[in-house]
Every structure is written in C-alpha cells, then in structure tokens.
Coordinates of N, CA, C and O in Angstrom, one line a residue:
X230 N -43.5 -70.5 -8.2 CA -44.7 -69.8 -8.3 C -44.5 -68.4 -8.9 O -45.4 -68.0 -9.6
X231 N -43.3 -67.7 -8.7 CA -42.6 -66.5 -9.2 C -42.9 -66.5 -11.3 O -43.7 -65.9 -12.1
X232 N -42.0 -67.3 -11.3 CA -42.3 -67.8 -12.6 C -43.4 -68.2 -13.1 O -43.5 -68.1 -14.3
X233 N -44.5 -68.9 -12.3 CA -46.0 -69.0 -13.1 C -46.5 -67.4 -13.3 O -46.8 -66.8 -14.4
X234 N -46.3 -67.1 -12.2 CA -46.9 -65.2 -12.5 C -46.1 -64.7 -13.3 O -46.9 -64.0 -14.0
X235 N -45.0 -64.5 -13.8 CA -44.3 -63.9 -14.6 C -44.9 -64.6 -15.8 O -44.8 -64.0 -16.9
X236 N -45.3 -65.5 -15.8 CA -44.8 -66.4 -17.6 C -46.8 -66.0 -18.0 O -47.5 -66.0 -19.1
X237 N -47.2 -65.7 -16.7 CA -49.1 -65.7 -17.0 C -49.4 -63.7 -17.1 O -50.5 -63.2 -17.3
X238 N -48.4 -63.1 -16.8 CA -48.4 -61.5 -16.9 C -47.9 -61.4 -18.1 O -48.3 -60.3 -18.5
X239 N -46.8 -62.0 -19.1 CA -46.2 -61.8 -20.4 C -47.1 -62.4 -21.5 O -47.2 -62.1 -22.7
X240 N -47.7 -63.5 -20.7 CA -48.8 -63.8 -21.8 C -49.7 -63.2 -22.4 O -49.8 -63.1 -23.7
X241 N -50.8 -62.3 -20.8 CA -51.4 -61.5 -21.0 C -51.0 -60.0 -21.9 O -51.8 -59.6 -22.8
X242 N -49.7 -59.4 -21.6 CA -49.4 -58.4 -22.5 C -49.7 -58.1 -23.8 O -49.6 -59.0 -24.6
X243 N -50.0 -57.0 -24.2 CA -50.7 -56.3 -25.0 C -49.2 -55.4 -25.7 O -48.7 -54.5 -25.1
X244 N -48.7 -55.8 -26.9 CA -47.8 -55.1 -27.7 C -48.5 -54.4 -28.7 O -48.4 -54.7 -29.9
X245 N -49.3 -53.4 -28.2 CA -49.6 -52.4 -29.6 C -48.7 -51.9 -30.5 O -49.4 -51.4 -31.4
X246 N -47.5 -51.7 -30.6 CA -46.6 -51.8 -31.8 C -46.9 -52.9 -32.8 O -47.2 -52.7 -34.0
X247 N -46.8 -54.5 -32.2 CA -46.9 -55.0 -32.9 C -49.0 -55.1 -33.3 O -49.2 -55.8 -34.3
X248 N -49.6 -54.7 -32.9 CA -51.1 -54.6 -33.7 C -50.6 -53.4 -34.8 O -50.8 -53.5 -36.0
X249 N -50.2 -52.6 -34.3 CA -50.0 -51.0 -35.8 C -49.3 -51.8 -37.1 O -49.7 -51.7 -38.3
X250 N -47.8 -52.7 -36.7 CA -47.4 -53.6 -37.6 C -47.9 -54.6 -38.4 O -47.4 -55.0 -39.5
X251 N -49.0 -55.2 -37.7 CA -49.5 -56.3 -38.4 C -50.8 -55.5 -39.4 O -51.1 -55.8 -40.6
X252 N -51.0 -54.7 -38.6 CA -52.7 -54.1 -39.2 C -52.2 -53.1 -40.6 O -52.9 -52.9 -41.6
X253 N -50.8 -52.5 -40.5 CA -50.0 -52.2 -41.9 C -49.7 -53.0 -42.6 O -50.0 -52.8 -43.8
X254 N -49.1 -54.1 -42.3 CA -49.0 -55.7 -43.6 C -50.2 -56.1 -44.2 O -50.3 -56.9 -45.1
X255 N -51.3 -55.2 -43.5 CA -52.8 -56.1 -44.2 C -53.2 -55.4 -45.4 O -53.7 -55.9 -46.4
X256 N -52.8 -53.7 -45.1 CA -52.9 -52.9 -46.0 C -52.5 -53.4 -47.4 O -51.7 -54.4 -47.5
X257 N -53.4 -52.5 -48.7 CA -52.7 -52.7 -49.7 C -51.5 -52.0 -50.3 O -51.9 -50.9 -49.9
X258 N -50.5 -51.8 -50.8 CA -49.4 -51.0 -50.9 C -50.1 -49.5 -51.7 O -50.9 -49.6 -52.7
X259 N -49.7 -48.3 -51.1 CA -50.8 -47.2 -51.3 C -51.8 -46.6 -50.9 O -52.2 -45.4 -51.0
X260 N -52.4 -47.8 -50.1 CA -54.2 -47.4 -49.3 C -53.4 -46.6 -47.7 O -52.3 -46.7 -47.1
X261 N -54.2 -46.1 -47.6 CA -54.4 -45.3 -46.0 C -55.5 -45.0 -45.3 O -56.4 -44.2 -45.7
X262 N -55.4 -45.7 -43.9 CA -56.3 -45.5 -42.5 C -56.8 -44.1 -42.5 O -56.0 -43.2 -42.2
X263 N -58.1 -43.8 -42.7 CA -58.1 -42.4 -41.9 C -57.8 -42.0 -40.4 O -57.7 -40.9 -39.9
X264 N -57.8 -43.2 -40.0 CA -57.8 -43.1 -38.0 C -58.2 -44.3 -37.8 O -59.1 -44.9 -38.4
X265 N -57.4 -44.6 -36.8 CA -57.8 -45.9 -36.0 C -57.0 -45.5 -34.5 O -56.0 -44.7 -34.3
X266 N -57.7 -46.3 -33.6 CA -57.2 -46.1 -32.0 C -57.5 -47.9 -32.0 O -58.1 -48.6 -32.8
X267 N -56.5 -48.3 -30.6 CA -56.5 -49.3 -29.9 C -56.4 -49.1 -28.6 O -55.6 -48.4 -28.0
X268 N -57.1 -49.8 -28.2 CA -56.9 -50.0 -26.5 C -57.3 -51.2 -25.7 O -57.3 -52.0 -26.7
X269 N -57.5 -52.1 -24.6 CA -57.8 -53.0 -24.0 C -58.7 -53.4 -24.5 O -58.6 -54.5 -25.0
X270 N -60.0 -52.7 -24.7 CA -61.1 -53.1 -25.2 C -61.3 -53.8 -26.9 O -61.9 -54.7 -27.4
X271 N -60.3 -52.8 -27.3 CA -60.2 -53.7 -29.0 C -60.2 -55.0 -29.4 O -60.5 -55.3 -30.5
X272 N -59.7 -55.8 -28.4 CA -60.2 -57.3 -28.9 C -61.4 -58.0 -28.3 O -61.4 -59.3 -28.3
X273 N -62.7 -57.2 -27.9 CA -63.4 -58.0 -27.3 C -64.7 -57.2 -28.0 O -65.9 -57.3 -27.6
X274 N -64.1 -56.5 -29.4 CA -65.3 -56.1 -30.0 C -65.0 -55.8 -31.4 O -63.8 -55.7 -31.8
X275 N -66.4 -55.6 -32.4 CA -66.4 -55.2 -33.8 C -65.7 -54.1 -34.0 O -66.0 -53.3 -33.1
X276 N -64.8 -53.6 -34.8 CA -63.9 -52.5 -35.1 C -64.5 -52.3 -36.5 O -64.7 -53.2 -37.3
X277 N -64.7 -51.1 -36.6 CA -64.9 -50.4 -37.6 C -64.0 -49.3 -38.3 O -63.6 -48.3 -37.6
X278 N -63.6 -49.5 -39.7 CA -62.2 -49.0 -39.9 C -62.6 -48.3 -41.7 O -62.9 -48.8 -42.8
X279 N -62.4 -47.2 -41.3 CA -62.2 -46.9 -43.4 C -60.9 -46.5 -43.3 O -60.2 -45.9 -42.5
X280 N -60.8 -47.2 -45.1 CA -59.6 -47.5 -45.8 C -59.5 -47.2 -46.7 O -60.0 -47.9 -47.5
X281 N -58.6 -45.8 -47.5 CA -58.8 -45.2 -49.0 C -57.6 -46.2 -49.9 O -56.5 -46.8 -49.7
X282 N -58.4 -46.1 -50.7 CA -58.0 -46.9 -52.0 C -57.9 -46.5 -53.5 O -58.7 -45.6 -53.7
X283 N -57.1 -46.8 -54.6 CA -57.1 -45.9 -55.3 C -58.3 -46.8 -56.5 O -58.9 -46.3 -57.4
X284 N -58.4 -48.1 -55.9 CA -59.4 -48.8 -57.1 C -60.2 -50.0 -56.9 O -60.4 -50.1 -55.7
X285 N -60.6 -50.6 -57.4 CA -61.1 -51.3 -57.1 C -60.7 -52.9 -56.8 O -61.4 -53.8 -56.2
X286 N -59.0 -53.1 -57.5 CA -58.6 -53.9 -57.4 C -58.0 -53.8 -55.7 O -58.1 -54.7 -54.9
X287 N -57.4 -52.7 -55.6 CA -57.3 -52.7 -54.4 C -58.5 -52.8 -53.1 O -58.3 -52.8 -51.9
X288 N -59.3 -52.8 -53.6 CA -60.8 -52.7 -52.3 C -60.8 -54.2 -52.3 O -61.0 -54.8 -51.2
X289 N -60.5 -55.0 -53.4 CA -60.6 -56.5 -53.2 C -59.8 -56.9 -52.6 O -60.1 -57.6 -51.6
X290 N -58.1 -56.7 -53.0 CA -57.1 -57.3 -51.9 C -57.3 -56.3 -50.8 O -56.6 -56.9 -49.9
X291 N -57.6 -55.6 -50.3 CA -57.4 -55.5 -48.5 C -58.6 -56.7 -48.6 O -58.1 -57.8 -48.5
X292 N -60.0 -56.6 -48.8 CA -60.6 -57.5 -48.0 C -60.0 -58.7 -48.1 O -59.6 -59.1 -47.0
X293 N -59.9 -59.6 -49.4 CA -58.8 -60.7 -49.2 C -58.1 -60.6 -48.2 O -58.5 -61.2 -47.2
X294 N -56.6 -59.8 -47.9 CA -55.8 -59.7 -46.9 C -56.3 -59.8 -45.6 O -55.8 -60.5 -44.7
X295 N -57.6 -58.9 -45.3 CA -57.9 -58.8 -43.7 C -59.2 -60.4 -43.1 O -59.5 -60.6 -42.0
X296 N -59.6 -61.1 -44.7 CA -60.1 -62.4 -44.5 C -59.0 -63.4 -44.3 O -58.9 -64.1 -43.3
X297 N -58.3 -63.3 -44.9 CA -57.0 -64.3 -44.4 C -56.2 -64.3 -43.6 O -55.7 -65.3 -43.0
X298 N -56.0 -63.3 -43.4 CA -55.3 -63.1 -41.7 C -55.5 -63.8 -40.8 O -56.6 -63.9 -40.4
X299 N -54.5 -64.5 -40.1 CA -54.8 -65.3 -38.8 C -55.5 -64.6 -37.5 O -56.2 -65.1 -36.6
X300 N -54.9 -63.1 -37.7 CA -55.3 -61.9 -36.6 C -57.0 -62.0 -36.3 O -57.6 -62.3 -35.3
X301 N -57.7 -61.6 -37.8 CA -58.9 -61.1 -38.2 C -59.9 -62.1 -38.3 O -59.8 -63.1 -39.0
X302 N -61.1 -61.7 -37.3 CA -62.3 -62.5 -37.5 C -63.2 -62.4 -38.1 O -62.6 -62.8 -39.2
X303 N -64.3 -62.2 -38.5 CA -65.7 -61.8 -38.9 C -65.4 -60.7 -39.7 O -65.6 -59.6 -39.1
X304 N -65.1 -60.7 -40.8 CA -64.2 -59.7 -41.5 C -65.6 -59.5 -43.0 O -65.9 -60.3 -43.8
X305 N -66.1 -58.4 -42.8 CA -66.4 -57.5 -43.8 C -66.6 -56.5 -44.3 O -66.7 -55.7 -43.3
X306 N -66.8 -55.9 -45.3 CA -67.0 -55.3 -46.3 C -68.3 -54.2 -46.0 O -69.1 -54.1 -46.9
X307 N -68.2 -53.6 -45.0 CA -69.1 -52.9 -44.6 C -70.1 -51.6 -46.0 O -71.3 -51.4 -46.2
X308 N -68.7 -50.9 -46.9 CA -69.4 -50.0 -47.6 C -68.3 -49.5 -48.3 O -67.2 -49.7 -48.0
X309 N -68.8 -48.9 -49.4 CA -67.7 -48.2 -50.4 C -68.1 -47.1 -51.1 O -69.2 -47.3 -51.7
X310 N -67.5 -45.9 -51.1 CA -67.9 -44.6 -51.8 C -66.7 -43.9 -52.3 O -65.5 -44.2 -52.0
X311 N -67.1 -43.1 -53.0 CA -65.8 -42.5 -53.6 C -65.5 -41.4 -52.9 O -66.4 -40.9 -52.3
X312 N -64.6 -41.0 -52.8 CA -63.3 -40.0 -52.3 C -63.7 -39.0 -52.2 O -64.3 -38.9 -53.3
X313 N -64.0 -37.5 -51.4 CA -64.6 -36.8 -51.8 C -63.7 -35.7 -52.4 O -64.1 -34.5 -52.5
X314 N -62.6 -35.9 -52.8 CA -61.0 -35.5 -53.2 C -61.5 -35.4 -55.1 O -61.3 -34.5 -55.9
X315 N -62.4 -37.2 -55.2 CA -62.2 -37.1 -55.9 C -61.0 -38.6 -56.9 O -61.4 -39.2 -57.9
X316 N -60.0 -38.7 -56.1 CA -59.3 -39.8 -56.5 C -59.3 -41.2 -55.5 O -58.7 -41.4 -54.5
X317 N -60.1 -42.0 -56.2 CA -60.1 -43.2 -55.7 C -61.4 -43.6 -54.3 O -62.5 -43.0 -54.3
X318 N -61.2 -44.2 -53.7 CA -62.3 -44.9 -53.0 C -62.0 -44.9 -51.6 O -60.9 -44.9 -51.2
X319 N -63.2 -44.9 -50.8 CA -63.1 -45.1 -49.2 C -64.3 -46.5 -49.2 O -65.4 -46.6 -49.8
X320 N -63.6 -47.6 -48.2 CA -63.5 -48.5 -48.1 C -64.0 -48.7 -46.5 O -63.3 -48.2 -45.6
X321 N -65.4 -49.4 -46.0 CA -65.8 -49.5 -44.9 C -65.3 -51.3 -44.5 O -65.4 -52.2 -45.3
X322 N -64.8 -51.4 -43.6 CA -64.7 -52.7 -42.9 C -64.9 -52.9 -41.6 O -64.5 -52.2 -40.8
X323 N -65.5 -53.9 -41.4 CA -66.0 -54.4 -39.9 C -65.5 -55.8 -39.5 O -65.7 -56.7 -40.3
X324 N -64.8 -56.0 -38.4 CA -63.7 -57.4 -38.6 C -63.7 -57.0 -36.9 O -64.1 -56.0 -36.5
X325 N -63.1 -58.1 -36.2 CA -62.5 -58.4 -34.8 C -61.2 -58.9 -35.1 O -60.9 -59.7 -36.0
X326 N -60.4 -58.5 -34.3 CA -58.7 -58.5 -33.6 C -59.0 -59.8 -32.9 O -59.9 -59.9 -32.1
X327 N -57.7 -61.0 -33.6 CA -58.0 -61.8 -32.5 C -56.6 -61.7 -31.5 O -55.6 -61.2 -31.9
X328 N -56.8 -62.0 -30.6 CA -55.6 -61.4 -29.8 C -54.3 -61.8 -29.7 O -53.4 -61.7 -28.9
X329 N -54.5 -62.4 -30.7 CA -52.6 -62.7 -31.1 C -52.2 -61.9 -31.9 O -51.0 -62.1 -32.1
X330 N -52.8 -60.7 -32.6 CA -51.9 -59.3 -33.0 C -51.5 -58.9 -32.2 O -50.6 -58.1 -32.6
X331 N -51.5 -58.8 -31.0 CA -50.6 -58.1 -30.2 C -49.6 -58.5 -29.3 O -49.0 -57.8 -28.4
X332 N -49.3 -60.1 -29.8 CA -48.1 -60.9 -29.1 C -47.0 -60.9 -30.0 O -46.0 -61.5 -29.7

C-alpha cells in the first residue's frame, strides 16, 4: 500500500522546471515572453501569454509550434501589434497546459 501512495504522489507532481523547458522549446529561436507565472492552478485554465517577435514569419511558427504540441490545448491567436520599441511584433496567445508539461 506504501508503494501505491508513493507511485500516486509522483504521479501527481508538478515539475515546473520542466513546464519553463517545454514552454522555451515552443518558442521561436529570438522571440521573448514578457512574463509568464505558473502555479497549481495553471492547468485547469486559459493562459494568456504575449510573445515578441521579430516578423511575421515568426508569429506563424510559434502558433504552429504551440498547435502541435502534445502539452497545448485550445491554442490561439489571440492578437498582434507592433512593438512599441518599434522593432518587430507582440504576439497575443490563449492555449491550456495539458498536464503532462510538467512530468
């Protein structure tokens, strides 16, 4: 019984290292998060995330990447405006964690 509770407490665990790692592989090579947080609650809801980009080719592969993901649900394309820098694009997405990014 020792071992059912051990093997049903490691299941449940939550590796937020590995969500920061998976959620950087989705990225495109160049783009950057303004902010993002995780906590318990992050897999049982819509996450809203901007993402700067330098173009347009890149606004298409993140969404590609975060539609194909095994992690990512309901994945879209919330909104897009330009930089207020000036260079390149911010990138609205709305998607659900499914909770195997964090195993």
């Amino acid at each position: 019984s020792e071992l059912s509770s051990a093997k049903s407490l490691f299941e449940s665990e939550i590796r937020y290292s590995k969500v920061l790692l998976r959620l950087s592989a989705l990225l495109p090579e160049g783009s950057s998060i303004d902010s993002f947080s995780v906590d318990n609650t992050t897999f049982s809801q819509p996450i809203s995330l901007s993402v700067r980009v330098s173009g347009e080719q890149q606004a298409r592969e993140l969404e590609q990447n975060f539609q194909n993901s095994p992690f990512t649900t309901n994945v879209s394309m919330t909104n897009i405006s330009v930089n207020t820098e000036g260079n390149g694009y911010t990138v609205g997405l709305s998607f659900v964690f499914n909770r195997s990014i964090a195993q």
